[in-house]
Short mmCIF file of C-alpha atoms in Angstrom, two decimals:
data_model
loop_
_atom_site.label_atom_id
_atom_site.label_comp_id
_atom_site.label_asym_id
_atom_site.label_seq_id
_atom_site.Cartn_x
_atom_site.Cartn_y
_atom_site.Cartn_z
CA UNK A 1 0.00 0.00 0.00
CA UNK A 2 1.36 3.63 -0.89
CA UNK A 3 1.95 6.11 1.66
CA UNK A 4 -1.15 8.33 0.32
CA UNK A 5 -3.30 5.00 0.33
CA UNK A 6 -2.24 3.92 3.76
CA UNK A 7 -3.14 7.86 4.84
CA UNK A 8 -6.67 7.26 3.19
CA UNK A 9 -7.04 3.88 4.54
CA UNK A 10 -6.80 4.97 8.42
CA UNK A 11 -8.66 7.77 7.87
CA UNK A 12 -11.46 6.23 6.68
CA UNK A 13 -10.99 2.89 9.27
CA UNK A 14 -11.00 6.02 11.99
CA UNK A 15 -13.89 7.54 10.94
CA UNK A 16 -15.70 4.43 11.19
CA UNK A 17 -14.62 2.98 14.14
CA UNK A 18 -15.54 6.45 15.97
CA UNK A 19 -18.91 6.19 14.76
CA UNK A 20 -19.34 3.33 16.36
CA UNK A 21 -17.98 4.30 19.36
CA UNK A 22 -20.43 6.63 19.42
CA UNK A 23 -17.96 9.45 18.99
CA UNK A 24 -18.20 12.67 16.35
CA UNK A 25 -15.50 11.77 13.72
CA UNK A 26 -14.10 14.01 11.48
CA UNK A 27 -17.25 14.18 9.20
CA UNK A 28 -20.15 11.70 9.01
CA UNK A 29 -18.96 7.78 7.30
CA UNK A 30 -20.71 7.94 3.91
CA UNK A 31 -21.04 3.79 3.48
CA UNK A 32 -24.02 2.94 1.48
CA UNK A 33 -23.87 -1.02 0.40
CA UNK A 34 -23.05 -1.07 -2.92
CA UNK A 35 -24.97 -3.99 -4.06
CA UNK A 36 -25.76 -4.54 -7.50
CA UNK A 37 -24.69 -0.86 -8.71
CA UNK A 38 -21.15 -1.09 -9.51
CA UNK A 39 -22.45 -3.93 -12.35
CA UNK A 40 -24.58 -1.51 -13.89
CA UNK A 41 -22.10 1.14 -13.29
CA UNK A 42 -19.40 -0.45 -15.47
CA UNK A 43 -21.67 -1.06 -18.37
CA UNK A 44 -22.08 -5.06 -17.25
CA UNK A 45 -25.57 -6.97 -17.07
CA UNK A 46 -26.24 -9.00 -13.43
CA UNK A 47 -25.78 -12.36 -15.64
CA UNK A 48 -22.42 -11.42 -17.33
CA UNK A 49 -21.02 -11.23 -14.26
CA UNK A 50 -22.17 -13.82 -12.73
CA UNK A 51 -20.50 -16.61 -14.92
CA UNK A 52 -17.40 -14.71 -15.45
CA UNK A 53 -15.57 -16.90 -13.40
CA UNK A 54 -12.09 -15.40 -14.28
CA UNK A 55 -13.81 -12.38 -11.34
CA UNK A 56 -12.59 -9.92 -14.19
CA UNK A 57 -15.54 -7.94 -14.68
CA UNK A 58 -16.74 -7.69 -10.98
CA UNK A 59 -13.01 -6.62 -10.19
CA UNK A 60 -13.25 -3.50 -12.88
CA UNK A 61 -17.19 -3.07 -11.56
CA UNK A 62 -16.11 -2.75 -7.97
CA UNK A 63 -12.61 -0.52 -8.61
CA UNK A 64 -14.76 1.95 -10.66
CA UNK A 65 -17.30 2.13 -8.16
CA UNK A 66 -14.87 3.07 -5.37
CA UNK A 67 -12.82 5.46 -7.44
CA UNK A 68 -15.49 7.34 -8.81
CA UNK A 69 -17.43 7.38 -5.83
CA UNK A 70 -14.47 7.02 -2.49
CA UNK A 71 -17.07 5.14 0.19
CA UNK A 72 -15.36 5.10 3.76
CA UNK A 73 -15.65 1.08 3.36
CA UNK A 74 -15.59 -1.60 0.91
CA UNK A 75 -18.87 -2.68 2.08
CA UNK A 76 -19.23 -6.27 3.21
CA UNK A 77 -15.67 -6.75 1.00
CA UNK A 78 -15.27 -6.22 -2.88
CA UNK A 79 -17.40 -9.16 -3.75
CA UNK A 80 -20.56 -8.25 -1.76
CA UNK A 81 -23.54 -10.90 -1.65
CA UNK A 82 -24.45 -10.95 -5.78
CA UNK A 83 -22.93 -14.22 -6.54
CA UNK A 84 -20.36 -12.67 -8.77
CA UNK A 85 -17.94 -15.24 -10.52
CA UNK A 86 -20.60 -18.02 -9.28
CA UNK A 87 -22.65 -18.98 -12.03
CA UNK A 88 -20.51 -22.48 -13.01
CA UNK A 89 -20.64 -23.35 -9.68
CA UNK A 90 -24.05 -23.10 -9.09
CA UNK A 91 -25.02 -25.16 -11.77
CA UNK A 92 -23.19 -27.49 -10.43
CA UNK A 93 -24.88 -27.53 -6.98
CA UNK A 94 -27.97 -27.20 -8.82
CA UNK A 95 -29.90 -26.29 -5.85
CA UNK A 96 -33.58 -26.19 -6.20
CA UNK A 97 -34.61 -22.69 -3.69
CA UNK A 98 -32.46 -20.39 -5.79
CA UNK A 99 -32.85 -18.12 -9.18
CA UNK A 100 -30.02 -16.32 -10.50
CA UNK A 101 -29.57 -14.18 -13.64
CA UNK A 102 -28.45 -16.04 -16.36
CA UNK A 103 -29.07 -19.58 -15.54
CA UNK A 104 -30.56 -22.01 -18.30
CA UNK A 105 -33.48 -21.57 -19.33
CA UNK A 106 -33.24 -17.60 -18.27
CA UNK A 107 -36.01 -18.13 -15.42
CA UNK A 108 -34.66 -14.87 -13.98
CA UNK A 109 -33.98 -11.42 -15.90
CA UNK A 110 -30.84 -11.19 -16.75
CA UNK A 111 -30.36 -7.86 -14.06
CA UNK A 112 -31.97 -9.22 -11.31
CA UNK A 113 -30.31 -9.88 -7.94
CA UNK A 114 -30.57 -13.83 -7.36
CA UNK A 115 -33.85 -14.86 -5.58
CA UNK A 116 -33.91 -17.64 -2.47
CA UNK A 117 -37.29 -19.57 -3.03
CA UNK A 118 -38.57 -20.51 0.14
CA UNK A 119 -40.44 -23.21 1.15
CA UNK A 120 -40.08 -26.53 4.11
CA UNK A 121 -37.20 -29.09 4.63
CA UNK A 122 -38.92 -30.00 7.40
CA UNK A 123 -42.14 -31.37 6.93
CA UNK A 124 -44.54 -31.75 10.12
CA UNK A 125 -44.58 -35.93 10.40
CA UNK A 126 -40.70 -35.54 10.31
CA UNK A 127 -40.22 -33.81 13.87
CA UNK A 128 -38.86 -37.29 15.65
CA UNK A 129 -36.65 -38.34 12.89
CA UNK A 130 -35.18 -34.85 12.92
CA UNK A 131 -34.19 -34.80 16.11
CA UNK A 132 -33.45 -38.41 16.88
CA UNK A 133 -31.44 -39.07 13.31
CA UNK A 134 -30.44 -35.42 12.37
CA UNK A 135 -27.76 -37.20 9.62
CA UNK A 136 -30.15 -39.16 8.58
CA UNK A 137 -32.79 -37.07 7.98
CA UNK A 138 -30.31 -34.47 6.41
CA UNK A 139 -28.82 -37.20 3.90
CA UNK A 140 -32.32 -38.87 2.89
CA UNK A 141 -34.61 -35.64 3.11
CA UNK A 142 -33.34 -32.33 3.54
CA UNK A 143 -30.24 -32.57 0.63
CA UNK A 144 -32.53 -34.34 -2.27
CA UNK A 145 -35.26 -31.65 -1.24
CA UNK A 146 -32.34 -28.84 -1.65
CA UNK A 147 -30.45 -30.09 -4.84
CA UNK A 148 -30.80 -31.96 -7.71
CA UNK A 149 -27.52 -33.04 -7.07
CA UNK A 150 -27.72 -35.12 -4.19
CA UNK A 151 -31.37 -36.70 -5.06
CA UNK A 152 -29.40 -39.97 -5.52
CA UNK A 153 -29.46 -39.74 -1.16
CA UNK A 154 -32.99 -40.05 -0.94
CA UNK A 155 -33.04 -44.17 -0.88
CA UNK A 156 -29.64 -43.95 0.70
CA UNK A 157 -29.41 -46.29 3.97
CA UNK A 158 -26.54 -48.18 5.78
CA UNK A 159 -27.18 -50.91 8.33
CA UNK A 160 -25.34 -50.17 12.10
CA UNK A 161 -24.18 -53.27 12.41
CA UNK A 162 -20.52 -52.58 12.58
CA UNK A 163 -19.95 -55.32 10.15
CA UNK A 164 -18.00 -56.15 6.94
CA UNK A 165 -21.05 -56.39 5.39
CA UNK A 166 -22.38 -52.78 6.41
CA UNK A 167 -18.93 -51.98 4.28
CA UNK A 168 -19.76 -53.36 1.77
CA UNK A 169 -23.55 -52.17 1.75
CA UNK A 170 -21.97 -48.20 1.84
CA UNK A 171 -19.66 -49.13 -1.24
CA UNK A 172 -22.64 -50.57 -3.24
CA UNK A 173 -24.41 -47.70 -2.54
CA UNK A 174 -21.62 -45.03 -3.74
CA UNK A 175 -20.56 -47.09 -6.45
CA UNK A 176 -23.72 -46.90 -8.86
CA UNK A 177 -23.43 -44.67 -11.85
CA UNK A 178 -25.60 -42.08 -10.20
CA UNK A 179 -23.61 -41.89 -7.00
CA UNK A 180 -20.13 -41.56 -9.28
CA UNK A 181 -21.35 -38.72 -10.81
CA UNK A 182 -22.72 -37.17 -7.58
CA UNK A 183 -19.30 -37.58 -6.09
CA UNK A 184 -17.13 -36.65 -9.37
CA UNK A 185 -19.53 -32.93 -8.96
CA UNK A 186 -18.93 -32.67 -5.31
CA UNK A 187 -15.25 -32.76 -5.83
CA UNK A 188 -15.86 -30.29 -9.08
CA UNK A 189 -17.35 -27.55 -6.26
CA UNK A 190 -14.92 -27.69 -3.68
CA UNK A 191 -12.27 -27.01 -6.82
CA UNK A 192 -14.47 -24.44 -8.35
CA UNK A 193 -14.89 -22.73 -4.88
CA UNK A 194 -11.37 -23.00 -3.73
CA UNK A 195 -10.13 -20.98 -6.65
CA UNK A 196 -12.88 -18.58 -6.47
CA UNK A 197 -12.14 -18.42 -2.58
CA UNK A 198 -8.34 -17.45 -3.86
CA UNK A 199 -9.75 -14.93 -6.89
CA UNK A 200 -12.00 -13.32 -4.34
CA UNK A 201 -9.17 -12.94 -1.51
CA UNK A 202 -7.22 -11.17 -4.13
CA UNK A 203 -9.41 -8.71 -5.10
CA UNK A 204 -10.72 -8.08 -1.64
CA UNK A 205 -6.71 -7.21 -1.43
CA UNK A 206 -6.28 -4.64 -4.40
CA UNK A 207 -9.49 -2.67 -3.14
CA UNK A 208 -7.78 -2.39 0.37
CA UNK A 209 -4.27 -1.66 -0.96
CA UNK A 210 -6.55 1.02 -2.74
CA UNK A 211 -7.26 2.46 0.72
CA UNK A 212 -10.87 1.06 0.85
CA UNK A 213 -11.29 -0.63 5.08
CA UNK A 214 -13.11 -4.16 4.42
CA UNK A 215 -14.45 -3.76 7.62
CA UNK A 216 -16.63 -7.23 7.89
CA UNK A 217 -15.04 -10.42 9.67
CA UNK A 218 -18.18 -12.82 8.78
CA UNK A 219 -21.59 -13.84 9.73
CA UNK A 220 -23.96 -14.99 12.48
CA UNK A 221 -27.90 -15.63 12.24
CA UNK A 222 -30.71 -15.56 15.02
CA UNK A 223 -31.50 -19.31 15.35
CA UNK A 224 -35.25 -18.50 14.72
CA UNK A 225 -34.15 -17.13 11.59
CA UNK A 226 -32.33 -20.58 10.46
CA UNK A 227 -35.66 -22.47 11.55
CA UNK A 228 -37.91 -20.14 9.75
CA UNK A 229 -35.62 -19.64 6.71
CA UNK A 230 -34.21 -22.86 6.17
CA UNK A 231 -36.16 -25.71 7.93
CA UNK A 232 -39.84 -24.52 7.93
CA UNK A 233 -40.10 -21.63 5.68
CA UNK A 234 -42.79 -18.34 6.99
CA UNK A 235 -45.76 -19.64 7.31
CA UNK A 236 -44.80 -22.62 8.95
CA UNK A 237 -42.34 -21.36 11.44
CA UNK A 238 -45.30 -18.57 12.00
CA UNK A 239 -48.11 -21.20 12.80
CA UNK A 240 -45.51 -23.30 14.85
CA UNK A 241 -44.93 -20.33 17.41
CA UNK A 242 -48.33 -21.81 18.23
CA UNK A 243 -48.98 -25.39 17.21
CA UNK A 244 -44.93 -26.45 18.10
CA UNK A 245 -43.45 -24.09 20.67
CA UNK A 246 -41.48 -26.78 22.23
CA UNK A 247 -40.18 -27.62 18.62
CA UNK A 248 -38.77 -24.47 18.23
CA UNK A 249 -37.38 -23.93 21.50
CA UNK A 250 -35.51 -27.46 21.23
CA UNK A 251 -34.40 -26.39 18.07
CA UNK A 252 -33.19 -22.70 18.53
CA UNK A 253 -31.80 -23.89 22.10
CA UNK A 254 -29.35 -26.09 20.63
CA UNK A 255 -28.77 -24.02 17.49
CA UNK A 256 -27.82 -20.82 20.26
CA UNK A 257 -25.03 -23.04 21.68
CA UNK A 258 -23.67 -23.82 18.81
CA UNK A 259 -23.24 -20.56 17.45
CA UNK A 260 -21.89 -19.31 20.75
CA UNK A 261 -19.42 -21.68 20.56
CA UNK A 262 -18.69 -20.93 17.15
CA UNK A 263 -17.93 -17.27 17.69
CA UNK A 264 -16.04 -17.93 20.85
CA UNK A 265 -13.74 -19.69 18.29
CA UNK A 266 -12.80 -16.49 16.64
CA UNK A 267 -11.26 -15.28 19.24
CA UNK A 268 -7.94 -13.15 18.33
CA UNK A 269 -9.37 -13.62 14.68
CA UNK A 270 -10.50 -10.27 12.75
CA UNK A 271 -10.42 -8.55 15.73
CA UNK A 272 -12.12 -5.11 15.76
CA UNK A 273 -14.52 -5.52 12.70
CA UNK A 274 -17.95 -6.04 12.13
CA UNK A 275 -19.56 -9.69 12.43
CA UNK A 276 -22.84 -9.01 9.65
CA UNK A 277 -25.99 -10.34 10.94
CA UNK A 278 -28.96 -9.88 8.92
CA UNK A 279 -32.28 -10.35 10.81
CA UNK A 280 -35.15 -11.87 8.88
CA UNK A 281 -38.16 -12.49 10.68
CA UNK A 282 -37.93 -10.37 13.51
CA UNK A 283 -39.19 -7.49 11.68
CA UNK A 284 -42.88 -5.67 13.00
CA UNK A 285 -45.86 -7.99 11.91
CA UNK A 286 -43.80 -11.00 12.14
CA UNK A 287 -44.57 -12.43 15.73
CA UNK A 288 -46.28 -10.21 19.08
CA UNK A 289 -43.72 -8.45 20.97
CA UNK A 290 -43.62 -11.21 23.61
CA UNK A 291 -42.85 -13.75 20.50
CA UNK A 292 -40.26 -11.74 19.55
CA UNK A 293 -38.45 -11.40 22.98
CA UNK A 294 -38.91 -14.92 23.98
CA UNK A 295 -37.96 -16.64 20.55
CA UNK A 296 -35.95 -14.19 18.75
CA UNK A 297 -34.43 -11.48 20.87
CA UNK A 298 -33.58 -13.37 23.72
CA UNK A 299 -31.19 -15.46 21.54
CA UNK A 300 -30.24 -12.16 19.69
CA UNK A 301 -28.74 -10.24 22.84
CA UNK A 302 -26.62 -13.17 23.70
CA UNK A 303 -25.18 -13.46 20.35
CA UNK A 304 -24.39 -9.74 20.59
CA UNK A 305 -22.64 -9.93 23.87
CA UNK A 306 -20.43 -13.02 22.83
CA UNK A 307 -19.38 -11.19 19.29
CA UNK A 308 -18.48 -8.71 22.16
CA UNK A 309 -16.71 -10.60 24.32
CA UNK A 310 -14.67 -11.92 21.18
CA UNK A 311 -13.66 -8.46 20.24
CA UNK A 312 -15.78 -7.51 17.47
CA UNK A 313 -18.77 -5.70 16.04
CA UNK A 314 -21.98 -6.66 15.82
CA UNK A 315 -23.23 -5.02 12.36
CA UNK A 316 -27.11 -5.96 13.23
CA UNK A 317 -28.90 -5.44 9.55
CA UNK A 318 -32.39 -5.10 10.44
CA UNK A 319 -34.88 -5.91 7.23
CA UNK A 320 -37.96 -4.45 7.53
CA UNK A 321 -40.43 -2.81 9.55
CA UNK A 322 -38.45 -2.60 13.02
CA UNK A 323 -39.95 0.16 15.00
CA UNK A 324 -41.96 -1.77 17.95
CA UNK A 325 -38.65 -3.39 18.23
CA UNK A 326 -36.09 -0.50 19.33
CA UNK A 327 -36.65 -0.75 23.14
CA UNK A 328 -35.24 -3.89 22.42
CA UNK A 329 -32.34 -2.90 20.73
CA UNK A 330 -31.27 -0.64 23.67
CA UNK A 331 -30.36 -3.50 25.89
CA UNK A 332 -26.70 -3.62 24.74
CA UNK A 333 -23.78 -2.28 26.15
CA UNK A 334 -23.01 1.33 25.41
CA UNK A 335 -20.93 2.00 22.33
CA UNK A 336 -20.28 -1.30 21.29
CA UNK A 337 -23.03 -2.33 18.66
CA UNK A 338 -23.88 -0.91 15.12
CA UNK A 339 -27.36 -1.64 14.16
CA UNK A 340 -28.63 -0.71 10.39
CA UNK A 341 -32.45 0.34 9.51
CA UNK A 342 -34.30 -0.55 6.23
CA UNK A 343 -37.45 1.33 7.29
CA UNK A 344 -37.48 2.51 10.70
CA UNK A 345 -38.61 6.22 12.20
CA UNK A 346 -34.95 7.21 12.09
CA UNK A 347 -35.63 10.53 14.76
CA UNK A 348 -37.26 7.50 17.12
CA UNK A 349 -34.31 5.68 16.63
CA UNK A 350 -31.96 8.27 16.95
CA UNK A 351 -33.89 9.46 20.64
CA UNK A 352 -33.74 5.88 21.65
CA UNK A 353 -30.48 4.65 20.80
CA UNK A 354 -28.64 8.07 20.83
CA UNK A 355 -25.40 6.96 24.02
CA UNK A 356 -26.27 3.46 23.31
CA UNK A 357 -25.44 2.16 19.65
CA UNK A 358 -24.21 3.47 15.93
CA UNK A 359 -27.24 3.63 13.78
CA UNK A 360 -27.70 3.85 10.09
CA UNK A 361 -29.51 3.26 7.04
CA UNK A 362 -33.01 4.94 6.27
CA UNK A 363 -32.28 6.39 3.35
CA UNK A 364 -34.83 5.14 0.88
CA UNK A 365 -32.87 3.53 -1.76
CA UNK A 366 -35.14 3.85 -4.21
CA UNK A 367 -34.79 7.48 -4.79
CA UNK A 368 -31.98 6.94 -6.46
CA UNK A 369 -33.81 4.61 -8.24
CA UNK A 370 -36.98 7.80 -9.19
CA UNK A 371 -36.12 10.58 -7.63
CA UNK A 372 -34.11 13.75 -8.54
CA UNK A 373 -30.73 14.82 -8.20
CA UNK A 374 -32.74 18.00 -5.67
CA UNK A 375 -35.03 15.42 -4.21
CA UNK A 376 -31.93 13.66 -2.61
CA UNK A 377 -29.99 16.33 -1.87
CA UNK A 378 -32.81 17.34 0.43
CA UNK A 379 -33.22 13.86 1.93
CA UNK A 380 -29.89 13.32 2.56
CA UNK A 381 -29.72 16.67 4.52
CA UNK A 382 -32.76 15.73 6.30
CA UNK A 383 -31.50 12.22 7.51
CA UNK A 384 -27.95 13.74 8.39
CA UNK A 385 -29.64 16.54 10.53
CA UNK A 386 -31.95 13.85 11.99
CA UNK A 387 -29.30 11.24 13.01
CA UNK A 388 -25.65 12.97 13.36
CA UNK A 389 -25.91 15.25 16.20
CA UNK A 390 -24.21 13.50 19.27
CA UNK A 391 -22.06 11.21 16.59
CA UNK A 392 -22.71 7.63 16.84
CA UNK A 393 -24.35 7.72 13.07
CA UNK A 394 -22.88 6.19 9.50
CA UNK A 395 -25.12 7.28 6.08
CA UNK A 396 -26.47 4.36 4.25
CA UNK A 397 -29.08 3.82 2.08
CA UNK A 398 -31.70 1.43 3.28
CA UNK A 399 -30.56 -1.66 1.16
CA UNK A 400 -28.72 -2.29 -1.76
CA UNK A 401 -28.27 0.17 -4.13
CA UNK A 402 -29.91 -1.26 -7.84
CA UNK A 403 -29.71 0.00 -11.19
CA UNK A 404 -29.67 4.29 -9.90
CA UNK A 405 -29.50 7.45 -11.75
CA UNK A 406 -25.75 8.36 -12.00
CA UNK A 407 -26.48 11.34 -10.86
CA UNK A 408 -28.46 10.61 -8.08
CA UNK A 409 -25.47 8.69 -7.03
CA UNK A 410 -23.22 11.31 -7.18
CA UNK A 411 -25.82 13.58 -5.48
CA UNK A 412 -25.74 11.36 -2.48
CA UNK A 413 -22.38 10.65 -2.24
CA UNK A 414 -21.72 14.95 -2.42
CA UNK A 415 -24.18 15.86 -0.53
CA UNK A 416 -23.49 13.30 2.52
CA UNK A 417 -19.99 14.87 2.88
CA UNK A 418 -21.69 18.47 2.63
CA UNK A 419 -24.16 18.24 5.11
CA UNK A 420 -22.28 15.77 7.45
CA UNK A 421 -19.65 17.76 8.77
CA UNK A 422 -19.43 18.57 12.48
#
């Protein structure tokens, strides 16, 4: 890294650690996630980018988004969560609760953001076999239910009797000309994702040797969120609060201790950044306030205080309505969690977290998307004078930034450092 980029870099790392801290840094952190703008920025379709697995075009996309634009961060890294580079490797998992842009058959447009089709692993005669067999029921159910890849597991079966013969029932089993292909395209991913784990890494590099803080050091989830999400989908997970409470509680009991335990791993690893957790179904609507603290914030806090405890950041990304919530959120210790807002009353946020936590977000993305260059100018001033006072505040839009007005873009990005100096 150059002297002047190494300058850049700490200033920027500075100003957003401050934040945080609930300090008054220089000027406000202008860190809006990036998303899928820096594609359309650079002239590239969603698709195009997606199966360039060389990571050539989203390397260009992302350097001439942060030149042209100098965010305090490289938001969530250079890659982001578009699936860049990962078309080929998709295919090969062939998983059957995604849609990306530029798959066969072209299900998606070729500019959308990939789309997670949800629906139950677990169905509701399978609670005792989940439970009592989880590998079992994960082998024979839940993986020919995710991809088409690993159907062939759906008659799979081995008899315990610690014999020769059990031996010789597995190698039958993996030795058919469906379960030699199965394995020949497992080992096909790990390559495929090992080199794009190495691509990645050294592009994450250049954007930091560019001054650029990647200031994320992975990823949690609320256990309800993995039941809801990937075991039951909404509605079921909903009508379970009611019909299965003791379900869910076994579940998200066990599934809290092992991502406690997971996180007190990382200790002396990444210390100081941001551990991203994005909150799903916690949002207003979802469950009744006593729901929500008994199954969902309960296990929440703790997960905070342990990312805590580890040295690091919680970057809580709540999706969503989340204003019944924000008494909530003030049960945390005092300059030591950032928590971002998709639609929230950002003045009732500000009054109720203000000495307690960084927040940020609430800036309707999509007036970049409609707006004018005036009409965010205006809201941009609006949030800024709303949120800064005091410190503890970072500008971002409310989500991902899509296919915006240039100039709206650049309006933002001016108009932040205008109107958010102390």
């Amino acid at each position: 890294m150059t002297p002047e980029n190494q300058k850049k870099y700490d200033e920027k790392l500075k100003r957003i650690t401050e934040a945080i801290a609930l300090k008054e840094p220089d000027r406000v952190p202008v860190s809006p996630p990036p998303e899928l703008y820096p594609v359309f920025h650079a002239g590239y379709t969603m698709a195009e980018v997606i199966y360039d697995a060389s990571l050539e075009k989203i390397r260009k996309a992302m350097i001439k988004y942060f030149q042209d634009f100098d965010p305090d961060t490289a938001w969530g890294g250079a890659m982001g969560f578009i699936l860049a580079g990962e078309g080929p490797g998709m295919e090969l998992c062939k998983p059957k609760n995604m849609r990306w842009a530029g798959m066969p058959g072209d299900v998606i447009d070729k500019n959308s953001i990939h789309q997670f089709i949800e629906y139950p692993l677990l169905l509701d005669d399978e609670f005792d076999e989940f439970f009592n067999d989880r590998t079992g029921w994960t082998l024979r159910k839940a993986f020919p239910r995710l991809s088409g890849l690993t159907e062939h597991f759906s008659n799979f079966y081995v008899d315990a009797a610690f014999s020769n013969a059990s031996i010789r029932m597995l190698s039958a089993q993996l030795s058919t000309p469906a379960a030699k292909e199965m394995i020949k395209n497992l080992w096909a991913i790990e390559e495929f994702y090992q080199a794009f784990a190495a691509k990645a890494a050294e592009i994450e590099k250049e954007v930091e040797e560019m001054g650029f803080p990647n200031v994320t050091g992975g990823m949690a989830s609320v256990p309800f969120d993995d039941y809801s999400d990937f075991l039951r989908g909404s509605i079921e997970s909903m009508t379970d609060l009611y019909e299965r409470p003791k379900e869910i509680e076994k579940f998200i009991e066990a599934r809290l201790e092992v991502t406690l335990d997971m996180i007190k791993s990382t200790k002396g690893i990444n210390d100081g950044k941001q551990i991203f957790m994005p909150l799903h179904k916690g949002m207003d609507g979802f469950m009744n306030d006593e729901h929500y603290r008994k199954y969902y914030w309960n296990h929440l806090q703790k997960i905070i205080l342990a990312i805590i405890d580890v040295g690091k950041v919680p970057f809580i990304y709540t999706e969503g309505k989340y204003n019944s919530r924000l008494d909530c959120l003030t049960e945390v210790p005092p300059g030591k969690v950032f928590y971002h807002f998709e639609e929230v009353d950002m003045a009732v946020a500000k009054k109720k977290l203000g000495g307690i936590a960084c927040i940020a977000g609430g800036f309707r993305s999509t007036l970049l998307d409609w707006g004018t260059p005036q009409e965010v100018r205006e809201e941009v001033k609006r949030q800024i004078e709303t949120c800064a006072p005091g410190g503890g505040y970072v500008f971002e839009t409310s989500c991902g930034i899509g296919n915006a007005k240039r100039e709206n873009v650049e309006a933002m990005f001016e108009a932040a450092r205008e109107y958010g100096k102390y």
